[in-house]
PDB file of C-alpha atoms in Angstrom:
ATOM      1  CA  UNK A 630     182.528  58.879  54.491  1.00 83.00           C
ATOM      2  CA  UNK A 631     184.503  55.720  55.325  1.00 91.00           C
ATOM      3  CA  UNK A 632     185.258  53.000  52.925  1.00 94.00           C
ATOM      4  CA  UNK A 633     186.090  49.689  54.353  1.00 96.00           C
ATOM      5  CA  UNK A 634     187.771  46.730  52.639  1.00 97.00           C
ATOM      6  CA  UNK A 635     188.281  43.234  54.273  1.00 97.00           C
ATOM      7  CA  UNK A 636     191.125  40.707  53.813  1.00 97.00           C
ATOM      8  CA  UNK A 637     192.284  37.603  55.330  1.00 97.00           C
ATOM      9  CA  UNK A 638     189.440  35.009  54.793  1.00 95.00           C
ATOM     10  CA  UNK A 639     190.084  31.571  53.736  1.00 97.00           C
ATOM     11  CA  UNK A 640     189.702  27.952  54.394  1.00 98.00           C
ATOM     12  CA  UNK A 641     190.913  26.454  57.771  1.00 98.00           C
ATOM     13  CA  UNK A 642     190.343  23.373  59.693  1.00 98.00           C
ATOM     14  CA  UNK A 643     188.373  23.325  62.793  1.00 98.00           C
ATOM     15  CA  UNK A 644     190.499  24.209  65.765  1.00 98.00           C
ATOM     16  CA  UNK A 645     192.653  26.581  63.632  1.00 98.00           C
ATOM     17  CA  UNK A 646     192.986  30.225  63.537  1.00 98.00           C
ATOM     18  CA  UNK A 647     192.484  33.139  61.015  1.00 98.00           C
ATOM     19  CA  UNK A 648     193.014  36.828  61.284  1.00 98.00           C
ATOM     20  CA  UNK A 649     190.793  39.072  59.322  1.00 98.00           C
ATOM     21  CA  UNK A 650     191.849  42.784  58.468  1.00 98.00           C
ATOM     22  CA  UNK A 651     189.859  45.889  57.607  1.00 98.00           C
ATOM     23  CA  UNK A 652     191.538  48.761  55.989  1.00 97.00           C
ATOM     24  CA  UNK A 653     189.404  51.807  56.125  1.00 96.00           C
ATOM     25  CA  UNK A 654     189.916  54.992  53.878  1.00 93.00           C
ATOM     26  CA  UNK A 655     188.954  58.487  54.956  1.00 80.00           C
ATOM     27  CA  UNK A 656     190.160  60.713  57.840  1.00 72.00           C
ATOM     28  CA  UNK A 657     187.066  59.966  59.983  1.00 86.00           C
ATOM     29  CA  UNK A 658     187.491  56.332  60.811  1.00 89.00           C
ATOM     30  CA  UNK A 659     188.475  57.052  64.463  1.00 92.00           C
ATOM     31  CA  UNK A 660     185.000  58.714  64.825  1.00 94.00           C
ATOM     32  CA  UNK A 661     183.126  55.517  64.336  1.00 95.00           C
ATOM     33  CA  UNK A 662     182.852  52.106  66.291  1.00 96.00           C
ATOM     34  CA  UNK A 663     184.133  49.419  64.238  1.00 97.00           C
ATOM     35  CA  UNK A 664     182.842  45.915  64.040  1.00 97.00           C
ATOM     36  CA  UNK A 665     182.310  42.803  62.529  1.00 98.00           C
ATOM     37  CA  UNK A 666     179.121  41.003  61.248  1.00 97.00           C
ATOM     38  CA  UNK A 667     178.914  37.606  59.438  1.00 97.00           C
ATOM     39  CA  UNK A 668     176.324  35.850  57.376  1.00 97.00           C
ATOM     40  CA  UNK A 669     176.104  32.111  56.885  1.00 96.00           C
ATOM     41  CA  UNK A 670     174.392  30.543  53.979  1.00 91.00           C
ATOM     42  CA  UNK A 671     170.515  30.413  54.757  1.00 94.00           C
ATOM     43  CA  UNK A 672     170.760  32.327  57.819  1.00 95.00           C
ATOM     44  CA  UNK A 673     170.366  35.898  58.805  1.00 94.00           C
ATOM     45  CA  UNK A 674     173.341  38.431  59.357  1.00 94.00           C
ATOM     46  CA  UNK A 675     174.496  38.537  62.967  1.00 95.00           C
ATOM     47  CA  UNK A 676     176.829  40.644  64.887  1.00 96.00           C
ATOM     48  CA  UNK A 677     180.214  39.304  65.763  1.00 97.00           C
ATOM     49  CA  UNK A 678     182.282  41.929  67.811  1.00 98.00           C
ATOM     50  CA  UNK A 679     182.845  45.726  68.297  1.00 97.00           C
ATOM     51  CA  UNK A 680     185.462  47.975  69.339  1.00 98.00           C
ATOM     52  CA  UNK A 681     184.842  51.477  70.567  1.00 97.00           C
ATOM     53  CA  UNK A 682     186.372  54.542  68.740  1.00 96.00           C
ATOM     54  CA  UNK A 683     189.279  54.661  70.880  1.00 94.00           C
ATOM     55  CA  UNK A 684     189.926  51.085  71.106  1.00 95.00           C
ATOM     56  CA  UNK A 685     189.404  50.771  74.939  1.00 95.00           C
ATOM     57  CA  UNK A 686     186.095  49.035  74.865  1.00 97.00           C
ATOM     58  CA  UNK A 687     185.028  45.794  73.219  1.00 98.00           C
ATOM     59  CA  UNK A 688     181.995  43.751  72.966  1.00 97.00           C
ATOM     60  CA  UNK A 689     181.326  40.143  71.636  1.00 98.00           C
ATOM     61  CA  UNK A 690     178.637  37.910  70.735  1.00 97.00           C
ATOM     62  CA  UNK A 691     178.206  35.020  73.203  1.00 97.00           C
ATOM     63  CA  UNK A 692     179.100  32.521  70.314  1.00 97.00           C
ATOM     64  CA  UNK A 693     182.709  33.865  69.789  1.00 98.00           C
ATOM     65  CA  UNK A 694     183.450  35.191  73.245  1.00 98.00           C
ATOM     66  CA  UNK A 695     186.725  33.726  74.542  1.00 98.00           C
ATOM     67  CA  UNK A 696     187.863  32.703  70.909  1.00 98.00           C
ATOM     68  CA  UNK A 697     187.768  35.912  68.887  1.00 98.00           C
ATOM     69  CA  UNK A 698     189.551  39.157  69.648  1.00 98.00           C
ATOM     70  CA  UNK A 699     188.741  42.500  67.974  1.00 98.00           C
ATOM     71  CA  UNK A 700     191.356  45.423  67.683  1.00 98.00           C
ATOM     72  CA  UNK A 701     191.954  48.532  65.725  1.00 97.00           C
ATOM     73  CA  UNK A 702     194.586  50.867  65.037  1.00 96.00           C
ATOM     74  CA  UNK A 703     193.501  54.269  64.248  1.00 95.00           C
ATOM     75  CA  UNK A 704     196.902  55.798  63.219  1.00 93.00           C
ATOM     76  CA  UNK A 705     196.889  53.151  60.463  1.00 94.00           C
ATOM     77  CA  UNK A 706     192.953  53.241  59.741  1.00 95.00           C
ATOM     78  CA  UNK A 707     192.895  49.448  60.334  1.00 96.00           C
ATOM     79  CA  UNK A 708     191.063  46.877  62.433  1.00 97.00           C
ATOM     80  CA  UNK A 709     191.512  43.194  63.032  1.00 98.00           C
ATOM     81  CA  UNK A 710     189.565  40.267  64.092  1.00 98.00           C
ATOM     82  CA  UNK A 711     191.807  37.466  65.378  1.00 98.00           C
ATOM     83  CA  UNK A 712     189.598  34.357  65.156  1.00 98.00           C
ATOM     84  CA  UNK A 713     190.966  31.272  67.366  1.00 98.00           C
ATOM     85  CA  UNK A 714     189.730  27.905  68.011  1.00 98.00           C
ATOM     86  CA  UNK A 715     187.489  28.114  64.931  1.00 98.00           C
ATOM     87  CA  UNK A 716     184.489  25.888  64.585  1.00 98.00           C
ATOM     88  CA  UNK A 717     182.470  24.735  61.384  1.00 97.00           C
ATOM     89  CA  UNK A 718     179.737  26.914  62.693  1.00 97.00           C
ATOM     90  CA  UNK A 719     181.876  29.941  62.224  1.00 98.00           C
ATOM     91  CA  UNK A 720     181.790  29.341  58.251  1.00 98.00           C
ATOM     92  CA  UNK A 721     180.394  32.667  56.998  1.00 98.00           C
ATOM     93  CA  UNK A 722     180.908  35.820  54.876  1.00 98.00           C
ATOM     94  CA  UNK A 723     182.446  38.354  57.317  1.00 98.00           C
ATOM     95  CA  UNK A 724     181.721  41.952  57.004  1.00 97.00           C
ATOM     96  CA  UNK A 725     183.560  44.899  58.606  1.00 97.00           C
ATOM     97  CA  UNK A 726     181.305  47.545  59.727  1.00 96.00           C
ATOM     98  CA  UNK A 727     181.552  51.111  60.948  1.00 96.00           C
ATOM     99  CA  UNK A 728     178.919  53.240  62.683  1.00 94.00           C
ATOM    100  CA  UNK A 729     177.857  54.390  66.051  1.00 94.00           C
ATOM    101  CA  UNK A 730     177.948  52.065  69.083  1.00 94.00           C
ATOM    102  CA  UNK A 731     174.161  51.463  69.194  1.00 92.00           C
ATOM    103  CA  UNK A 732     173.819  50.373  65.731  1.00 91.00           C
ATOM    104  CA  UNK A 733     176.972  48.057  65.803  1.00 92.00           C
ATOM    105  CA  UNK A 734     176.369  46.136  68.909  1.00 91.00           C
ATOM    106  CA  UNK A 735     172.552  46.246  68.597  1.00 85.00           C
ATOM    107  CA  UNK A 736     172.830  44.274  65.209  1.00 78.00           C
ATOM    108  CA  UNK A 737     171.067  47.020  63.358  1.00 80.00           C
ATOM    109  CA  UNK A 738     172.447  48.338  60.021  1.00 81.00           C
ATOM    110  CA  UNK A 739     175.620  50.577  60.669  1.00 82.00           C
ATOM    111  CA  UNK A 740     176.280  53.117  58.086  1.00 86.00           C
ATOM    112  CA  UNK A 741     179.457  51.619  56.443  1.00 93.00           C
ATOM    113  CA  UNK A 742     180.142  47.989  55.164  1.00 95.00           C
ATOM    114  CA  UNK A 743     182.877  46.381  53.510  1.00 96.00           C
ATOM    115  CA  UNK A 744     182.240  43.965  50.576  1.00 96.00           C
ATOM    116  CA  UNK A 745     183.040  40.833  52.919  1.00 97.00           C
ATOM    117  CA  UNK A 746     185.379  38.109  52.985  1.00 98.00           C
ATOM    118  CA  UNK A 747     184.584  34.382  53.205  1.00 98.00           C
ATOM    119  CA  UNK A 748     185.678  32.248  56.141  1.00 98.00           C
ATOM    120  CA  UNK A 749     185.308  28.632  55.659  1.00 98.00           C
ATOM    121  CA  UNK A 750     186.135  26.059  58.518  1.00 98.00           C
ATOM    122  CA  UNK A 751     186.197  22.386  57.684  1.00 97.00           C
ATOM    123  CA  UNK A 752     185.314  19.794  60.225  1.00 93.00           C
TER     124      UNK A 752
END
């Protein structure tokens, strides 16, 4: 079992940066791919980024590639999403997820989800 809790959301102007954090409980965090999904108002939930169990492999949605950086620290049971050059279209609720690689990067339904944190980017 893994429980996830996000923090770090907020309001930022376009072009600015935010850093989201995900705190995981449970000793099995390192067994799972960790990722981020987001859902904007009126839109379907979409995959944002993923990092492999050991942290050596990352994968990004085209919409955030080159702007966002995902990372994790298994010793601290934490993960982060550094978001730079934010755009109004990045406005969404961001969810930290954990699961196997295929379900995370395949934008399916990973096994574990946090409660979400709101990110709002003003123009």
